[in-house]
Coordinates of C-alpha atoms and ligand atoms in Angstrom, one line a residue:
M1 CA -157.4 -25.0 95.8
R2 CA -155.4 -22.5 93.6
V3 CA -153.8 -24.0 90.5
A4 CA -151.7 -22.4 87.8
L5 CA -150.4 -23.9 84.6
L6 CA -147.0 -22.9 83.3
A7 CA -146.0 -23.8 79.8
A8 CA -144.0 -22.7 76.7
E9 CA -147.1 -23.0 74.4
C10 CA -150.8 -22.5 74.6
E11 CA -153.3 -22.5 71.7
P12 CA -154.2 -20.2 70.0
W13 CA -151.5 -17.9 71.2
A14 CA -148.4 -19.9 70.3
K15 CA -148.2 -23.4 69.1
T16 CA -145.7 -25.8 67.5
G17 CA -147.3 -29.1 68.7
G18 CA -149.9 -30.9 70.7
L19 CA -148.6 -29.3 73.9
A20 CA -150.3 -26.1 73.0
D21 CA -153.7 -27.7 72.5
V22 CA -153.5 -29.7 75.7
V23 CA -152.6 -26.7 77.9
D24 CA -155.5 -24.7 76.5
A25 CA -158.0 -27.5 76.6
L26 CA -157.1 -28.6 80.1
A27 CA -157.2 -25.1 81.5
R28 CA -160.6 -24.5 79.9
A29 CA -162.0 -27.9 81.1
L30 CA -160.8 -27.3 84.7
G31 CA -162.8 -24.1 84.7
R32 CA -165.9 -26.0 83.6
L33 CA -165.8 -28.7 86.3
P34 CA -168.4 -28.6 89.0
E35 CA -165.6 -28.3 91.5
A36 CA -164.7 -24.9 89.9
R37 CA -167.7 -23.6 91.8
T38 CA -166.6 -25.1 95.1
E39 CA -163.1 -26.5 95.6
L40 CA -161.1 -25.2 92.7
H41 CA -160.3 -21.5 92.4
A42 CA -161.4 -20.6 88.8
P43 CA -160.6 -19.3 86.3
V44 CA -157.2 -21.0 86.6
D45 CA -154.1 -19.1 85.4
V46 CA -152.0 -20.1 82.4
L47 CA -148.6 -18.4 82.2
M48 CA -146.6 -18.5 79.0
P49 CA -144.1 -16.2 77.2
R50 CA -145.2 -13.3 75.1
Y51 CA -143.3 -14.3 72.0
R52 CA -143.0 -11.9 69.1
S53 CA -145.7 -14.0 67.2
V54 CA -148.3 -13.8 70.0
R55 CA -151.2 -11.6 68.9
V56 CA -152.0 -9.7 72.0
P57 CA -155.7 -8.7 72.0
D58 CA -156.8 -5.1 72.8
T59 CA -158.5 -6.4 75.9
A60 CA -155.1 -7.3 77.5
V61 CA -154.4 -5.5 80.7
A62 CA -150.8 -5.0 81.9
E63 CA -150.1 -5.7 85.6
P64 CA -147.7 -3.2 87.3
A65 CA -144.1 -3.8 86.3
L66 CA -142.1 -6.4 88.2
A67 CA -138.4 -6.7 88.7
I68 CA -136.8 -10.1 89.0
P69 CA -133.2 -11.1 89.6
D70 CA -131.6 -12.0 86.3
P71 CA -130.8 -15.8 86.5
Q72 CA -127.5 -14.9 84.9
G73 CA -126.7 -12.2 87.5
G74 CA -126.2 -8.5 86.8
E75 CA -129.0 -5.9 86.6
P76 CA -132.5 -7.0 87.6
L77 CA -134.8 -7.8 84.7
E78 CA -138.0 -5.8 84.2
V79 CA -141.0 -8.0 83.5
T80 CA -144.5 -7.0 82.4
I81 CA -147.4 -9.5 82.8
L82 CA -150.2 -9.0 80.4
D83 CA -153.5 -10.5 81.5
V84 CA -155.8 -11.7 78.8
P85 CA -159.3 -13.2 79.5
A86 CA -159.2 -16.4 77.6
D87 CA -162.1 -18.6 77.0
G88 CA -162.5 -20.0 80.5
Y89 CA -159.1 -19.3 82.0
R90 CA -156.9 -16.3 82.7
L91 CA -153.9 -16.1 80.3
R92 CA -150.9 -14.3 81.7
L93 CA -148.3 -13.4 79.1
V94 CA -144.8 -13.0 80.5
D95 CA -143.4 -10.1 78.6
V96 CA -139.6 -9.9 78.7
P97 CA -138.5 -8.6 75.2
S98 CA -134.9 -9.5 75.6
A99 CA -135.9 -13.2 76.0
F100 CA -139.0 -13.6 73.9
D101 CA -139.3 -10.8 71.3
R102 CA -137.6 -12.9 68.7
D103 CA -138.6 -14.8 65.6
A104 CA -138.7 -18.5 66.6
L105 CA -140.1 -20.0 69.8
Y106 CA -137.2 -22.3 70.3
D107 CA -133.7 -23.3 69.4
H108 CA -131.9 -20.1 70.5
P109 CA -128.4 -20.6 72.0
D110 CA -129.6 -19.0 75.2
D111 CA -132.8 -21.2 75.7
P112 CA -131.8 -22.3 79.2
W113 CA -131.7 -18.6 80.2
R114 CA -134.9 -17.7 78.3
F115 CA -136.9 -20.4 80.1
A116 CA -135.3 -19.7 83.5
V117 CA -136.5 -16.2 83.0
L118 CA -140.0 -17.4 82.1
C119 CA -140.2 -19.5 85.3
R120 CA -138.8 -16.9 87.6
A121 CA -141.1 -14.2 86.3
A122 CA -144.1 -16.5 86.5
L123 CA -143.3 -17.4 90.1
A124 CA -142.8 -13.7 91.0
A125 CA -146.2 -12.8 89.5
L126 CA -148.0 -15.6 91.2
E127 CA -146.4 -14.7 94.5
R128 CA -147.3 -11.1 94.2
D129 CA -151.0 -12.1 93.8
G130 CA -150.9 -12.5 97.6
T131 CA -152.7 -15.9 97.8
P132 CA -150.9 -19.1 98.4
L133 CA -150.6 -21.3 95.3
D134 CA -151.5 -24.9 96.0
V135 CA -150.3 -26.5 92.7
L136 CA -148.0 -25.3 90.0
H137 CA -148.6 -27.5 87.0
V138 CA -145.6 -27.4 84.8
H139 CA -145.2 -28.9 81.3
D140 CA -142.1 -30.3 79.6
W141 CA -138.4 -29.2 80.1
H142 CA -139.0 -25.5 79.4
T143 CA -140.7 -25.2 82.8
A144 CA -138.2 -27.2 84.8
P145 CA -136.3 -24.2 86.0
A146 CA -139.3 -23.5 88.3
L147 CA -138.1 -26.4 90.4
L148 CA -134.7 -24.9 90.8
D149 CA -136.3 -21.7 91.9
R150 CA -138.6 -23.5 94.3
A151 CA -135.5 -25.2 95.9
R152 CA -133.8 -21.9 96.2
G153 CA -136.9 -20.4 97.7
V154 CA -137.2 -23.2 100.3
A155 CA -133.5 -22.6 101.2
R156 CA -134.1 -19.0 102.0
G157 CA -137.4 -19.6 103.8
D158 CA -139.8 -18.4 101.2
A159 CA -143.2 -19.6 102.5
F160 CA -145.0 -19.2 99.2
L161 CA -142.5 -21.3 97.2
D162 CA -142.2 -23.8 100.0
G163 CA -146.0 -24.3 100.2
M164 CA -146.5 -24.9 96.5
A165 CA -146.8 -28.5 95.2
V166 CA -145.5 -29.1 91.7
M167 CA -147.0 -31.5 89.2
L168 CA -145.0 -32.1 86.0
T169 CA -146.6 -33.4 82.8
V170 CA -144.2 -34.9 80.3
H171 CA -145.6 -34.4 76.8
N172 CA -142.3 -35.2 75.1
L173 CA -139.7 -37.4 76.7
A174 CA -137.3 -36.8 73.8
Y175 CA -136.5 -33.2 74.7
H176 CA -134.6 -32.8 77.9
G177 CA -133.3 -29.3 77.9
W178 CA -129.8 -30.6 78.2
T179 CA -127.6 -27.7 79.5
P180 CA -123.9 -28.4 79.3
N181 CA -121.5 -27.0 82.0
E182 CA -120.5 -23.9 80.0
Q183 CA -124.2 -22.9 79.8
L184 CA -125.0 -23.5 83.5
P185 CA -124.6 -19.8 84.4
Q186 CA -127.7 -19.2 82.2
L187 CA -129.6 -21.0 84.9
G188 CA -127.8 -19.3 87.7
L189 CA -125.9 -22.5 88.4
E190 CA -122.3 -23.5 88.7
P191 CA -120.8 -26.9 87.8
G192 CA -120.5 -29.0 91.0
E193 CA -123.0 -27.1 93.2
R194 CA -125.6 -29.2 94.8
L195 CA -128.6 -27.8 92.9
A196 CA -126.8 -28.7 89.6
G197 CA -127.2 -32.4 90.4
T198 CA -124.7 -35.2 90.0
N199 CA -123.9 -35.2 86.2
P200 CA -120.4 -33.9 85.8
D201 CA -121.1 -32.6 82.3
G202 CA -124.2 -30.4 82.9
V203 CA -127.8 -30.4 83.8
D204 CA -130.6 -32.4 82.3
L205 CA -133.5 -30.1 83.1
L206 CA -136.3 -32.6 82.5
L207 CA -134.5 -35.1 84.8
T208 CA -134.2 -32.4 87.4
A209 CA -137.9 -31.7 87.2
I210 CA -138.8 -35.4 87.3
Q211 CA -136.7 -35.8 90.5
R212 CA -138.1 -32.7 92.2
S213 CA -141.8 -32.7 91.4
E214 CA -144.4 -34.2 93.7
L215 CA -146.1 -36.0 90.9
V216 CA -145.1 -36.7 87.3
N217 CA -147.3 -37.9 84.6
T218 CA -147.3 -38.4 80.9
V219 CA -150.3 -38.2 78.5
S220 CA -151.4 -41.8 78.2
P221 CA -151.2 -44.9 80.3
G222 CA -149.7 -46.8 77.5
F223 CA -146.7 -44.4 77.1
A224 CA -146.3 -44.3 80.9
A225 CA -145.7 -48.0 80.8
E226 CA -143.4 -47.9 77.7
A227 CA -141.3 -45.0 79.2
L228 CA -140.2 -47.3 82.0
T229 CA -138.3 -49.4 79.4
P230 CA -134.9 -48.6 77.8
A231 CA -136.5 -48.7 74.4
F232 CA -138.8 -45.7 75.1
G233 CA -137.3 -44.1 78.2
M234 CA -134.9 -41.8 76.3
G235 CA -132.4 -42.4 79.1
L236 CA -134.8 -41.4 81.8
D237 CA -136.3 -44.8 82.4
P238 CA -134.1 -45.5 85.5
T239 CA -135.2 -42.2 87.0
L240 CA -138.9 -42.8 86.2
R241 CA -138.7 -46.2 87.8
T242 CA -137.7 -44.7 91.1
L243 CA -141.0 -42.7 91.2
G244 CA -143.2 -45.8 91.7
D245 CA -146.9 -44.7 91.7
R246 CA -145.8 -41.0 91.5
W247 CA -145.4 -41.7 87.7
F248 CA -148.5 -42.5 85.7
G249 CA -150.4 -41.7 82.5
I250 CA -153.5 -39.6 82.0
L251 CA -154.9 -39.8 78.4
N252 CA -155.4 -36.4 76.8
G253 CA -158.8 -35.5 75.5
I254 CA -160.0 -33.2 72.7
D255 CA -162.4 -30.4 73.1
P256 CA -165.6 -31.5 71.4
G257 CA -166.6 -27.9 70.9
V258 CA -163.3 -27.0 69.1
W259 CA -163.3 -30.2 67.0
D260 CA -166.8 -30.6 65.7
P261 CA -167.6 -31.4 62.0
S262 CA -171.1 -30.2 62.5
S263 CA -170.1 -26.6 63.1
D264 CA -166.5 -26.3 61.8
P265 CA -166.3 -23.1 59.8
A266 CA -163.2 -24.2 57.9
L267 CA -165.2 -26.9 56.1
A268 CA -167.0 -26.6 52.8
A269 CA -169.9 -28.5 54.4
T270 CA -170.7 -29.6 57.9
Y271 CA -171.8 -33.1 58.9
S272 CA -172.5 -35.4 61.8
S273 CA -172.8 -39.0 62.4
E274 CA -176.6 -38.9 61.6
A275 CA -176.2 -36.8 58.4
R276 CA -172.9 -37.6 56.8
S277 CA -173.4 -36.4 53.3
G278 CA -171.4 -33.2 54.0
K279 CA -168.3 -35.3 54.4
A280 CA -168.4 -36.1 50.7
A281 CA -168.6 -32.4 49.9
C282 CA -165.6 -31.8 52.2
R283 CA -163.7 -34.5 50.3
R284 CA -164.4 -32.9 46.9
D285 CA -163.4 -29.5 48.3
L286 CA -160.2 -30.8 49.7
L287 CA -159.2 -32.6 46.5
T288 CA -160.0 -29.6 44.4
R289 CA -157.9 -27.3 46.6
V290 CA -154.8 -29.5 46.2
G291 CA -155.3 -30.0 42.5
F292 CA -156.5 -33.7 42.5
D293 CA -159.4 -35.1 40.6
P294 CA -162.4 -34.7 43.0
H295 CA -164.4 -37.5 41.3
D296 CA -161.8 -40.2 41.6
D297 CA -162.9 -42.6 44.3
G298 CA -159.4 -44.1 45.0
V299 CA -158.4 -43.9 48.7
V300 CA -157.2 -40.5 49.9
L301 CA -154.6 -40.6 52.7
G302 CA -154.1 -37.6 55.0
M303 CA -151.2 -37.0 57.3
I304 CA -150.5 -33.9 59.5
G305 CA -147.8 -33.4 62.0
R306 CA -144.6 -31.8 63.1
L307 CA -141.8 -32.7 60.7
D308 CA -139.9 -34.7 63.3
P309 CA -138.4 -38.1 63.1
Q310 CA -140.8 -39.2 65.9
K311 CA -143.8 -38.9 63.6
G312 CA -142.7 -41.4 61.0
F313 CA -143.1 -39.3 57.8
D314 CA -140.2 -41.4 56.4
L315 CA -142.4 -44.6 56.6
L316 CA -144.9 -42.9 54.4
A317 CA -142.2 -41.6 52.1
D318 CA -140.6 -45.1 51.7
G319 CA -144.0 -46.7 51.2
A320 CA -145.3 -44.0 48.9
R321 CA -144.5 -45.7 45.5
D322 CA -146.3 -48.9 46.5
L323 CA -149.3 -46.9 47.7
L324 CA -149.4 -44.9 44.5
A325 CA -149.2 -48.1 42.5
Q326 CA -152.3 -49.3 44.4
G327 CA -154.2 -46.1 43.3
A328 CA -153.9 -44.2 46.6
R329 CA -153.4 -40.4 46.7
M330 CA -151.9 -38.5 49.6
I331 CA -152.0 -35.1 51.2
V332 CA -149.3 -34.3 53.7
Q333 CA -149.1 -31.3 55.9
G334 CA -146.2 -30.5 58.1
S335 CA -143.8 -27.9 59.4
G336 CA -140.5 -28.3 61.2
H337 CA -137.4 -30.1 59.9
A338 CA -137.8 -29.2 56.2
A339 CA -135.5 -32.1 55.1
L340 CA -138.1 -34.6 56.2
A341 CA -140.4 -33.2 53.6
D342 CA -137.8 -33.6 50.7
P343 CA -139.2 -36.9 49.4
F344 CA -142.8 -35.5 49.4
R345 CA -141.6 -32.4 47.6
A346 CA -140.0 -34.6 44.9
L347 CA -143.1 -36.8 44.7
A348 CA -145.5 -33.9 44.5
A349 CA -143.4 -32.4 41.6
E350 CA -143.6 -35.7 39.8
E351 CA -147.2 -36.6 40.5
P352 CA -148.9 -33.2 41.2
R353 CA -152.4 -34.7 40.8
R354 CA -151.8 -37.5 43.3
V355 CA -149.4 -36.2 45.9
A356 CA -149.7 -32.9 47.7
L357 CA -147.4 -31.3 50.2
I358 CA -148.5 -28.4 52.4
E359 CA -145.3 -27.3 54.0
R360 CA -146.7 -25.0 56.7
F361 CA -148.7 -25.0 59.8
D362 CA -152.2 -24.1 58.5
R363 CA -155.1 -24.6 61.0
D364 CA -157.9 -24.4 58.4
M365 CA -156.2 -26.7 55.9
A366 CA -155.6 -29.2 58.7
R367 CA -159.3 -29.3 59.5
R368 CA -160.1 -29.8 55.8
I369 CA -157.6 -32.7 55.7
Y370 CA -159.2 -34.3 58.8
A371 CA -162.6 -34.0 57.2
G372 CA -161.9 -34.7 53.5
S373 CA -159.5 -37.6 53.7
D374 CA -160.6 -41.3 53.6
L375 CA -157.9 -42.4 56.1
F376 CA -155.7 -40.5 58.5
L377 CA -152.2 -41.7 59.0
M378 CA -150.1 -41.7 62.3
P379 CA -147.2 -44.1 61.9
S380 CA -145.4 -42.6 64.9
R381 CA -142.2 -44.3 66.2
F382 CA -143.4 -43.3 69.7
E383 CA -146.4 -41.2 70.7
P384 CA -147.0 -40.1 74.3
C385 CA -150.6 -39.4 73.3
G386 CA -151.3 -37.9 69.9
Q387 CA -154.2 -35.8 69.0
G388 CA -154.7 -36.3 65.3
Q389 CA -156.1 -39.8 65.8
M390 CA -158.8 -38.5 68.2
I391 CA -159.7 -35.6 65.8
S392 CA -159.9 -37.9 62.8
L393 CA -162.1 -40.3 64.6
R394 CA -164.5 -37.5 65.5
Y395 CA -164.4 -36.3 61.9
G396 CA -165.3 -39.8 60.6
T397 CA -161.9 -40.4 59.0
P398 CA -160.6 -43.8 60.4
P399 CA -157.0 -43.5 61.6
V400 CA -154.2 -45.9 60.6
V401 CA -151.8 -45.9 63.6
R402 CA -148.8 -47.7 65.0
R403 CA -149.4 -49.7 68.1
T404 CA -147.6 -47.4 70.5
G405 CA -148.3 -45.1 73.5
G406 CA -151.5 -43.1 73.2
L407 CA -152.3 -44.4 69.7
A408 CA -152.6 -47.9 71.1
D409 CA -154.8 -46.5 73.9
S410 CA -157.2 -44.7 71.7
V411 CA -157.7 -46.7 68.4
V412 CA -159.2 -50.2 68.2
D413 CA -158.2 -52.3 65.2
A414 CA -161.2 -53.3 63.0
D415 CA -159.8 -56.8 62.2
E416 CA -158.8 -57.6 65.7
R417 CA -162.2 -56.5 67.1
P418 CA -164.7 -57.1 64.4
G419 CA -167.8 -55.0 65.1
A420 CA -166.0 -52.9 67.7
G421 CA -163.0 -51.5 65.7
T422 CA -162.6 -47.8 65.0
G423 CA -159.4 -47.8 62.9
F424 CA -156.3 -49.8 61.9
V425 CA -153.3 -50.6 64.0
F426 CA -149.9 -52.0 62.9
D427 CA -146.9 -53.1 64.9
D428 CA -143.6 -52.8 63.1
A429 CA -142.1 -49.4 62.2
T430 CA -141.5 -50.5 58.6
P431 CA -142.9 -49.2 55.4
E432 CA -144.1 -52.7 54.6
A433 CA -146.2 -53.1 57.8
F434 CA -147.6 -49.6 57.3
V435 CA -148.5 -50.1 53.7
A436 CA -150.1 -53.5 54.6
A437 CA -152.3 -51.8 57.2
I438 CA -153.4 -49.1 54.7
G439 CA -154.2 -52.0 52.3
R440 CA -156.4 -53.6 55.0
A441 CA -158.2 -50.4 55.5
A442 CA -158.7 -49.8 51.8
A443 CA -160.2 -53.3 51.6
H444 CA -162.6 -52.6 54.4
R445 CA -163.6 -49.4 52.6
R446 CA -165.0 -51.4 49.7
D447 CA -167.8 -52.7 52.0
A448 CA -169.9 -49.6 52.2
T449 CA -172.2 -50.8 55.0
A450 CA -169.5 -52.1 57.3
W451 CA -167.4 -48.9 56.5
S452 CA -170.3 -46.7 57.5
A453 CA -170.6 -48.6 60.8
L454 CA -166.9 -48.3 61.4
L455 CA -167.1 -44.5 60.9
D456 CA -170.1 -44.3 63.2
R457 CA -168.2 -46.1 66.0
G458 CA -165.2 -43.7 65.6
M459 CA -167.4 -40.6 65.6
A460 CA -169.1 -41.8 68.8
V461 CA -165.9 -42.2 70.9
D462 CA -165.9 -39.7 73.7
F463 CA -162.6 -37.9 74.3
N464 CA -164.2 -35.0 76.2
W465 CA -161.8 -33.4 78.7
V466 CA -164.6 -32.2 81.0
T467 CA -166.0 -35.7 81.6
G468 CA -162.8 -37.6 81.2
S469 CA -159.3 -36.4 82.0
A470 CA -159.8 -33.0 83.7
P471 CA -161.3 -34.6 86.8
T472 CA -158.4 -37.0 86.8
Y473 CA -156.0 -34.1 86.8
L474 CA -157.9 -32.5 89.7
E475 CA -157.6 -35.7 91.7
A476 CA -153.9 -35.7 90.9
Y477 CA -153.6 -32.0 92.2
R478 CA -155.2 -33.1 95.5
R479 CA -152.6 -35.8 95.8
A480 CA -149.8 -33.5 95.0
V481 CA -150.9 -31.1 97.7
A482 CA -151.1 -34.0 100.2
L483 CA -147.6 -35.1 99.2
R484 CA -146.2 -31.6 99.7
R485 CA -147.7 -31.5 103.1
Ligands
GLC501 C1 -146.3 -34.1 72.4 C2 -146.4 -35.6 72.2 C3 -147.8 -36.0 71.7 C4 -148.9 -35.5 72.7 C5 -148.7 -34.0 72.8 C6 -149.7 -33.4 73.8 O1 -146.4 -33.4 71.2 O2 -145.4 -36.0 71.2 O3 -147.9 -37.4 71.7 O4 -150.1 -35.7 72.1 O5 -147.4 -33.7 73.3 O6 -149.6 -34.0 75.1

């Protein structure tokens, strides 16, 4: 079985969110499955854009140039594919400077065109390889144009495209790739044509991909169920409901080699469940770095994420004064919508020794926050899976999470399940409920023995891709192939 992953992001080459980690970790895990020696062609391919920010290693090898029809019409586009041996998979960077040699990954006015180019170039490269592709695994709306091209290929009798099953993973149901009529030419579509679907105003690319893929999943069973309801479905719940058992959730994992406090080079000291004293050194190091008193034992709250309304930074901002009054300190790291950081910027200016804002995407600092905080916060409004709670568990920092999606699937509340809990879970998306949950956690922390047992249980949770979700994806690929036939 030959499988290729197509995505807009992959760690460490380009990342704005968890999508990048998942694409990288899943590709690597697939290559490590026992089936990779028998049934699955390995290493698997991962295709993504060569953005300006991608650091192309010297070892990259350019494939012979390819010409593809420009989705917008006009002269063919010249494409170079750069092959990079990644750790366990083959990365293939789609190099089309007019589309990707720009500053930001997203939010350009011609995004529909850019991602239509990505998909068309990726399919052309895969077809040129000369072996049938059994499964194209696409991720989020950026890769939906591949389904338009498959439909076009089927119409003209292209056996390669016809034979290929498509599995779509929805990491974020909030972004649809909505393309209004006036932009349809960017996708090579005209309003009213059959391939453009039935919406008179434009094309919802994510919806198109959901309708046309053999299988569609999201990244936790909990969110898969929530997404079928109007409250979480983002307008796509009626479409998802038509899929029946072709819509389901597979919980993401984390790579235990990438996220390991016993070998993490970003940390001031390493530690493990058996020898945890290094964690105290990490805490002192973190507090010193952000200008806090390293000897104050008051609870230190860490929060990391995209500055996006989804993540609930506002709940922390609104609860911050209560938390500070109770002696808590907080370290917030985020990048994205800068306005969401305004309240923290103001608080940090007022209380520089108790509130720190790191307004950038800093991999090493993130690791120090996971390790050095006392509690890790994820008050998301919705969360298809979430990765921070898994990392913080592994780093012995109990998470405080909202009961939603993948957070509810991966954190067990210490009061609801005494002796089995790994963190703290709250229901209402209000600052009061969030502050109350942090208060409960801080109370637990005063009982050193029970706290230590709670940390041990969290550190022992196994989120390993290779033993967990990668085999489930492989099983889904088999099903997708069967459905295509
Ligand atoms: C998106 C989702 C997040 C998920 C990630 C990786 O960023 O919002 O919940 O963990 O994708 O699948």
